[in-house]
mmCIF file of N, CA and C in Angstrom:
data_model
loop_
_atom_site.group_PDB
_atom_site.id
_atom_site.type_symbol
_atom_site.label_atom_id
_atom_site.label_comp_id
_atom_site.label_asym_id
_atom_site.label_seq_id
_atom_site.Cartn_x
_atom_site.Cartn_y
_atom_site.Cartn_z
ATOM 1 N N VAL S 1 -7.891 3.385 19.105
ATOM 2 C CA VAL S 1 -8.170 4.207 17.948
ATOM 3 C C VAL S 1 -6.875 4.172 17.124
ATOM 4 N N SER S 2 -7.019 4.042 15.823
ATOM 5 C CA SER S 2 -5.927 4.028 14.892
ATOM 6 C C SER S 2 -5.941 5.298 14.127
ATOM 7 N N ALA S 3 -4.840 5.727 13.644
ATOM 8 C CA ALA S 3 -4.758 7.006 12.777
ATOM 9 C C ALA S 3 -4.159 6.584 11.495
ATOM 10 N N LEU S 4 -4.604 7.284 10.449
ATOM 11 C CA LEU S 4 -4.074 7.075 9.127
ATOM 12 C C LEU S 4 -4.014 8.429 8.414
ATOM 13 N N LEU S 5 -2.914 8.641 7.761
ATOM 14 C CA LEU S 5 -2.718 9.848 6.927
ATOM 15 C C LEU S 5 -2.180 9.378 5.588
ATOM 16 N N VAL S 6 -2.890 9.763 4.565
ATOM 17 C CA VAL S 6 -2.478 9.402 3.162
ATOM 18 C C VAL S 6 -2.048 10.678 2.541
ATOM 19 N N VAL S 7 -0.836 10.668 1.917
ATOM 20 C CA VAL S 7 -0.222 11.836 1.272
ATOM 21 C C VAL S 7 -0.006 11.525 -0.215
ATOM 22 N N ALA S 8 -0.445 12.448 -1.002
ATOM 23 C CA ALA S 8 -0.173 12.439 -2.472
ATOM 24 C C ALA S 8 0.571 13.698 -2.812
ATOM 25 N N ARG S 9 1.648 13.554 -3.548
ATOM 26 C CA ARG S 9 2.376 14.780 -3.932
ATOM 27 C C ARG S 9 3.174 14.522 -5.237
ATOM 28 N N PRO S 10 3.511 15.589 -5.894
ATOM 29 C CA PRO S 10 4.330 15.437 -7.117
ATOM 30 C C PRO S 10 5.671 14.819 -6.742
ATOM 31 N N GLY S 11 6.137 13.892 -7.579
ATOM 32 C CA GLY S 11 7.468 13.310 -7.369
ATOM 33 C C GLY S 11 8.271 13.446 -8.640
ATOM 34 N N PRO S 12 9.510 13.071 -8.644
ATOM 35 C CA PRO S 12 10.444 13.303 -9.750
ATOM 36 C C PRO S 12 10.026 12.400 -10.953
ATOM 37 N N ASN S 13 9.374 11.361 -10.724
ATOM 38 C CA ASN S 13 8.858 10.473 -11.864
ATOM 39 C C ASN S 13 7.376 10.349 -11.932
ATOM 40 N N GLY S 14 6.691 11.447 -11.463
ATOM 41 C CA GLY S 14 5.231 11.426 -11.534
ATOM 42 C C GLY S 14 4.727 11.435 -10.046
ATOM 43 N N PRO S 15 3.459 11.445 -9.874
ATOM 44 C CA PRO S 15 2.845 11.538 -8.489
ATOM 45 C C PRO S 15 3.284 10.386 -7.617
ATOM 46 N N GLU S 16 3.525 10.742 -6.359
ATOM 47 C CA GLU S 16 3.820 9.777 -5.307
ATOM 48 C C GLU S 16 2.655 9.675 -4.291
ATOM 49 N N CYS S 17 2.387 8.516 -3.854
ATOM 50 C CA CYS S 17 1.360 8.388 -2.867
ATOM 51 C C CYS S 17 1.853 7.426 -1.809
ATOM 52 N N PHE S 18 1.675 7.750 -0.508
ATOM 53 C CA PHE S 18 2.099 6.979 0.516
ATOM 54 C C PHE S 18 1.252 7.241 1.769
ATOM 55 N N TRP S 19 1.324 6.367 2.752
ATOM 56 C CA TRP S 19 0.574 6.529 4.039
ATOM 57 C C TRP S 19 1.444 6.376 5.222
ATOM 58 N N TYR S 20 0.877 6.955 6.328
ATOM 59 C CA TYR S 20 1.500 6.847 7.657
ATOM 60 C C TYR S 20 0.414 6.316 8.546
ATOM 61 N N GLY S 21 0.845 5.346 9.323
ATOM 62 C CA GLY S 21 -0.136 4.835 10.390
ATOM 63 C C GLY S 21 0.215 5.383 11.771
ATOM 64 N N GLU S 22 0.149 4.570 12.772
ATOM 65 C CA GLU S 22 0.437 5.048 14.126
ATOM 66 C C GLU S 22 1.929 5.374 14.335
ATOM 67 N N LEU S 23 2.823 4.803 13.593
ATOM 68 C CA LEU S 23 4.218 5.031 13.675
ATOM 69 C C LEU S 23 4.672 6.025 12.543
ATOM 70 N N PRO S 24 5.689 6.719 12.785
ATOM 71 C CA PRO S 24 6.088 7.696 11.709
ATOM 72 C C PRO S 24 6.974 7.020 10.674
ATOM 73 N N ILE S 25 6.351 6.012 10.015
ATOM 74 C CA ILE S 25 7.053 5.301 8.916
ATOM 75 C C ILE S 25 6.289 5.486 7.641
ATOM 76 N N ARG S 26 6.977 5.944 6.629
ATOM 77 C CA ARG S 26 6.291 6.163 5.344
ATOM 78 C C ARG S 26 6.202 4.807 4.549
ATOM 79 N N VAL S 27 4.967 4.503 4.233
ATOM 80 C CA VAL S 27 4.704 3.289 3.472
ATOM 81 C C VAL S 27 4.171 3.655 2.078
ATOM 82 N N PRO S 28 4.875 3.246 0.984
ATOM 83 C CA PRO S 28 4.429 3.659 -0.355
ATOM 84 C C PRO S 28 3.162 2.850 -0.757
ATOM 85 N N ILE S 29 2.385 3.525 -1.546
ATOM 86 C CA ILE S 29 1.198 2.910 -2.153
ATOM 87 C C ILE S 29 1.437 2.770 -3.640
ATOM 88 N N ASP S 30 1.567 1.520 -4.128
ATOM 89 C CA ASP S 30 1.931 1.284 -5.490
ATOM 90 C C ASP S 30 0.763 0.894 -6.414
ATOM 91 N N GLU S 31 -0.386 0.699 -5.756
ATOM 92 C CA GLU S 31 -1.557 0.241 -6.534
ATOM 93 C C GLU S 31 -2.356 1.488 -6.971
ATOM 94 N N PRO S 32 -3.016 1.338 -8.142
ATOM 95 C CA PRO S 32 -3.849 2.490 -8.618
ATOM 96 C C PRO S 32 -5.166 2.644 -7.764
ATOM 97 N N LYS S 33 -5.626 1.548 -7.174
ATOM 98 C CA LYS S 33 -6.810 1.589 -6.331
ATOM 99 C C LYS S 33 -6.409 0.879 -5.097
ATOM 100 N N PHE S 34 -6.649 1.523 -3.912
ATOM 101 C CA PHE S 34 -6.159 0.970 -2.679
ATOM 102 C C PHE S 34 -7.163 1.326 -1.590
ATOM 103 N N ALA S 35 -7.389 0.379 -0.635
ATOM 104 C CA ALA S 35 -8.263 0.610 0.478
ATOM 105 C C ALA S 35 -7.808 -0.187 1.629
ATOM 106 N N TRP S 36 -8.237 0.189 2.885
ATOM 107 C CA TRP S 36 -7.849 -0.506 4.113
ATOM 108 C C TRP S 36 -9.155 -0.981 4.787
ATOM 109 N N GLY S 37 -8.971 -1.887 5.710
ATOM 110 C CA GLY S 37 -10.055 -2.329 6.646
ATOM 111 C C GLY S 37 -10.871 -3.460 6.123
ATOM 112 N N GLY S 38 -11.863 -3.815 6.911
ATOM 113 C CA GLY S 38 -12.764 -4.938 6.632
ATOM 114 C C GLY S 38 -13.590 -4.798 5.342
ATOM 115 N N GLY S 39 -13.907 -3.527 4.957
ATOM 116 C CA GLY S 39 -14.723 -3.312 3.781
ATOM 117 C C GLY S 39 -13.849 -3.018 2.523
ATOM 118 N N ARG S 40 -12.560 -3.335 2.567
ATOM 119 C CA ARG S 40 -11.677 -2.962 1.435
ATOM 120 C C ARG S 40 -12.157 -3.607 0.131
ATOM 121 N N ASP S 41 -12.638 -4.860 0.169
ATOM 122 C CA ASP S 41 -13.064 -5.489 -1.135
ATOM 123 C C ASP S 41 -14.287 -4.749 -1.729
ATOM 124 N N PHE S 42 -15.203 -4.253 -0.911
ATOM 125 C CA PHE S 42 -16.296 -3.440 -1.482
ATOM 126 C C PHE S 42 -15.793 -2.146 -2.054
ATOM 127 N N ALA S 43 -14.826 -1.497 -1.334
ATOM 128 C CA ALA S 43 -14.363 -0.200 -1.747
ATOM 129 C C ALA S 43 -13.570 -0.334 -3.064
ATOM 130 N N ILE S 44 -12.692 -1.353 -3.159
ATOM 131 C CA ILE S 44 -11.906 -1.562 -4.340
ATOM 132 C C ILE S 44 -12.790 -1.853 -5.554
ATOM 133 N N ALA S 45 -13.850 -2.718 -5.357
ATOM 134 C CA ALA S 45 -14.795 -2.986 -6.391
ATOM 135 C C ALA S 45 -15.524 -1.677 -6.838
ATOM 136 N N ALA S 46 -15.902 -0.847 -5.880
ATOM 137 C CA ALA S 46 -16.614 0.371 -6.273
ATOM 138 C C ALA S 46 -15.679 1.304 -7.106
ATOM 139 N N MET S 47 -14.416 1.429 -6.708
ATOM 140 C CA MET S 47 -13.477 2.187 -7.478
ATOM 141 C C MET S 47 -13.244 1.600 -8.837
ATOM 142 N N ALA S 48 -13.166 0.265 -8.945
ATOM 143 C CA ALA S 48 -13.018 -0.337 -10.239
ATOM 144 C C ALA S 48 -14.117 -0.037 -11.209
ATOM 145 N N PHE S 49 -15.294 0.252 -10.701
ATOM 146 C CA PHE S 49 -16.524 0.606 -11.457
ATOM 147 C C PHE S 49 -16.651 2.099 -11.555
ATOM 148 N N GLY S 50 -15.567 2.866 -11.275
ATOM 149 C CA GLY S 50 -15.556 4.317 -11.610
ATOM 150 C C GLY S 50 -15.848 5.233 -10.447
ATOM 151 N N ARG S 51 -16.157 4.740 -9.312
ATOM 152 C CA ARG S 51 -16.387 5.605 -8.101
ATOM 153 C C ARG S 51 -15.093 6.212 -7.587
ATOM 154 N N SER S 52 -15.233 7.413 -7.029
ATOM 155 C CA SER S 52 -14.020 8.022 -6.375
ATOM 156 C C SER S 52 -13.801 7.323 -5.032
ATOM 157 N N ALA S 53 -12.660 7.587 -4.461
ATOM 158 C CA ALA S 53 -12.415 6.975 -3.147
ATOM 159 C C ALA S 53 -13.420 7.347 -2.114
ATOM 160 N N SER S 54 -13.813 8.611 -2.007
ATOM 161 C CA SER S 54 -14.852 8.931 -0.990
ATOM 162 C C SER S 54 -16.210 8.312 -1.335
ATOM 163 N N GLU S 55 -16.565 8.226 -2.596
ATOM 164 C CA GLU S 55 -17.807 7.571 -2.947
ATOM 165 C C GLU S 55 -17.703 6.075 -2.608
ATOM 166 N N ALA S 56 -16.545 5.443 -2.852
ATOM 167 C CA ALA S 56 -16.368 4.042 -2.473
ATOM 168 C C ALA S 56 -16.556 3.781 -0.955
ATOM 169 N N VAL S 57 -16.075 4.695 -0.106
ATOM 170 C CA VAL S 57 -16.283 4.529 1.296
ATOM 171 C C VAL S 57 -17.721 4.603 1.645
ATOM 172 N N LEU S 58 -18.473 5.572 1.062
ATOM 173 C CA LEU S 58 -19.899 5.685 1.315
ATOM 174 C C LEU S 58 -20.664 4.509 0.822
ATOM 175 N N PHE S 59 -20.314 3.932 -0.300
ATOM 176 C CA PHE S 59 -20.884 2.732 -0.871
ATOM 177 C C PHE S 59 -20.585 1.518 0.107
ATOM 178 N N THR S 60 -19.377 1.435 0.508
ATOM 179 C CA THR S 60 -18.935 0.346 1.438
ATOM 180 C C THR S 60 -19.766 0.378 2.765
ATOM 181 N N ALA S 61 -19.938 1.596 3.284
ATOM 182 C CA ALA S 61 -20.754 1.669 4.529
ATOM 183 C C ALA S 61 -22.152 1.128 4.446
ATOM 184 N N ARG S 62 -22.690 1.093 3.267
ATOM 185 C CA ARG S 62 -24.095 0.553 3.078
ATOM 186 C C ARG S 62 -24.113 -0.956 3.224
ATOM 187 N N PHE S 63 -22.946 -1.565 3.038
ATOM 188 C CA PHE S 63 -22.929 -3.081 2.959
ATOM 189 C C PHE S 63 -22.047 -3.737 4.103
ATOM 190 N N ASP S 64 -21.136 -2.966 4.669
ATOM 191 C CA ASP S 64 -20.225 -3.532 5.634
ATOM 192 C C ASP S 64 -20.394 -2.771 6.936
ATOM 193 N N ARG S 65 -20.854 -3.484 7.994
ATOM 194 C CA ARG S 65 -21.093 -2.801 9.278
ATOM 195 C C ARG S 65 -19.836 -2.335 9.947
ATOM 196 N N THR S 66 -18.695 -2.852 9.509
ATOM 197 C CA THR S 66 -17.430 -2.377 10.183
ATOM 198 C C THR S 66 -16.963 -1.058 9.599
ATOM 199 N N CYS S 67 -17.532 -0.554 8.524
ATOM 200 C CA CYS S 67 -17.141 0.708 7.897
ATOM 201 C C CYS S 67 -17.915 1.768 8.591
ATOM 202 N N THR S 68 -17.267 2.663 9.315
ATOM 203 C CA THR S 68 -17.967 3.633 10.163
ATOM 204 C C THR S 68 -18.047 5.013 9.508
ATOM 205 N N GLY S 69 -17.478 5.213 8.357
ATOM 206 C CA GLY S 69 -17.612 6.515 7.738
ATOM 207 C C GLY S 69 -16.361 7.052 7.189
ATOM 208 N N LEU S 70 -16.342 8.322 6.886
ATOM 209 C CA LEU S 70 -15.282 8.973 6.168
ATOM 210 C C LEU S 70 -14.984 10.347 6.759
ATOM 211 N N ASP S 71 -13.744 10.580 7.018
ATOM 212 C CA ASP S 71 -13.274 11.987 7.340
ATOM 213 C C ASP S 71 -12.259 12.296 6.274
ATOM 214 N N MET S 72 -12.546 13.279 5.365
ATOM 215 C CA MET S 72 -11.609 13.546 4.329
ATOM 216 C C MET S 72 -11.315 15.026 4.334
ATOM 217 N N PHE S 73 -10.003 15.317 4.237
ATOM 218 C CA PHE S 73 -9.559 16.736 4.116
ATOM 219 C C PHE S 73 -8.747 16.888 2.837
ATOM 220 N N SER S 74 -8.917 17.970 2.169
ATOM 221 C CA SER S 74 -8.185 18.222 0.965
ATOM 222 C C SER S 74 -7.542 19.632 1.096
ATOM 223 N N PHE S 75 -6.308 19.748 0.569
ATOM 224 C CA PHE S 75 -5.701 21.013 0.512
ATOM 225 C C PHE S 75 -5.681 21.577 -0.891
ATOM 226 N N LEU S 76 -6.452 20.956 -1.778
ATOM 227 C CA LEU S 76 -6.618 21.521 -3.154
ATOM 228 C C LEU S 76 -7.657 22.552 -3.177
ATOM 229 N N PRO S 77 -7.455 23.517 -4.115
ATOM 230 C CA PRO S 77 -8.536 24.539 -4.305
ATOM 231 C C PRO S 77 -9.845 23.752 -4.695
ATOM 232 N N PRO S 78 -11.038 24.338 -4.323
ATOM 233 C CA PRO S 78 -12.275 23.659 -4.577
ATOM 234 C C PRO S 78 -12.440 23.212 -6.041
ATOM 235 N N ALA S 79 -11.966 24.058 -6.984
ATOM 236 C CA ALA S 79 -12.160 23.706 -8.455
ATOM 237 C C ALA S 79 -11.326 22.449 -8.847
ATOM 238 N N LEU S 80 -10.356 22.102 -8.063
ATOM 239 C CA LEU S 80 -9.482 20.926 -8.379
ATOM 240 C C LEU S 80 -9.750 19.689 -7.513
ATOM 241 N N GLN S 81 -10.725 19.798 -6.581
ATOM 242 C CA GLN S 81 -11.016 18.706 -5.715
ATOM 243 C C GLN S 81 -11.798 17.627 -6.407
ATOM 244 N N PRO S 82 -11.454 16.379 -6.247
ATOM 245 C CA PRO S 82 -12.189 15.238 -6.838
ATOM 246 C C PRO S 82 -13.570 15.101 -6.160
ATOM 247 N N MET S 83 -14.549 14.684 -6.850
ATOM 248 C CA MET S 83 -15.873 14.459 -6.318
ATOM 249 C C MET S 83 -16.050 13.035 -5.826
#
């Protein structure tokens, strides 16, 4: 089982986004649209056509059998959470 934590936070030059895998090493994400795994091409295409990241995963799960779903947690107030 692998673990993944994606963090987005305000930075000195604008928002910063990075991820942590199984090791405690911070890896920056410099792309505006980013996805992992076997279905990444489906997910990136869905986001390029305006879908949110969570919608892109649900879209990908319809076409790629290796995509097993989505667990998403947000610490934003409900009014600010993306759909």
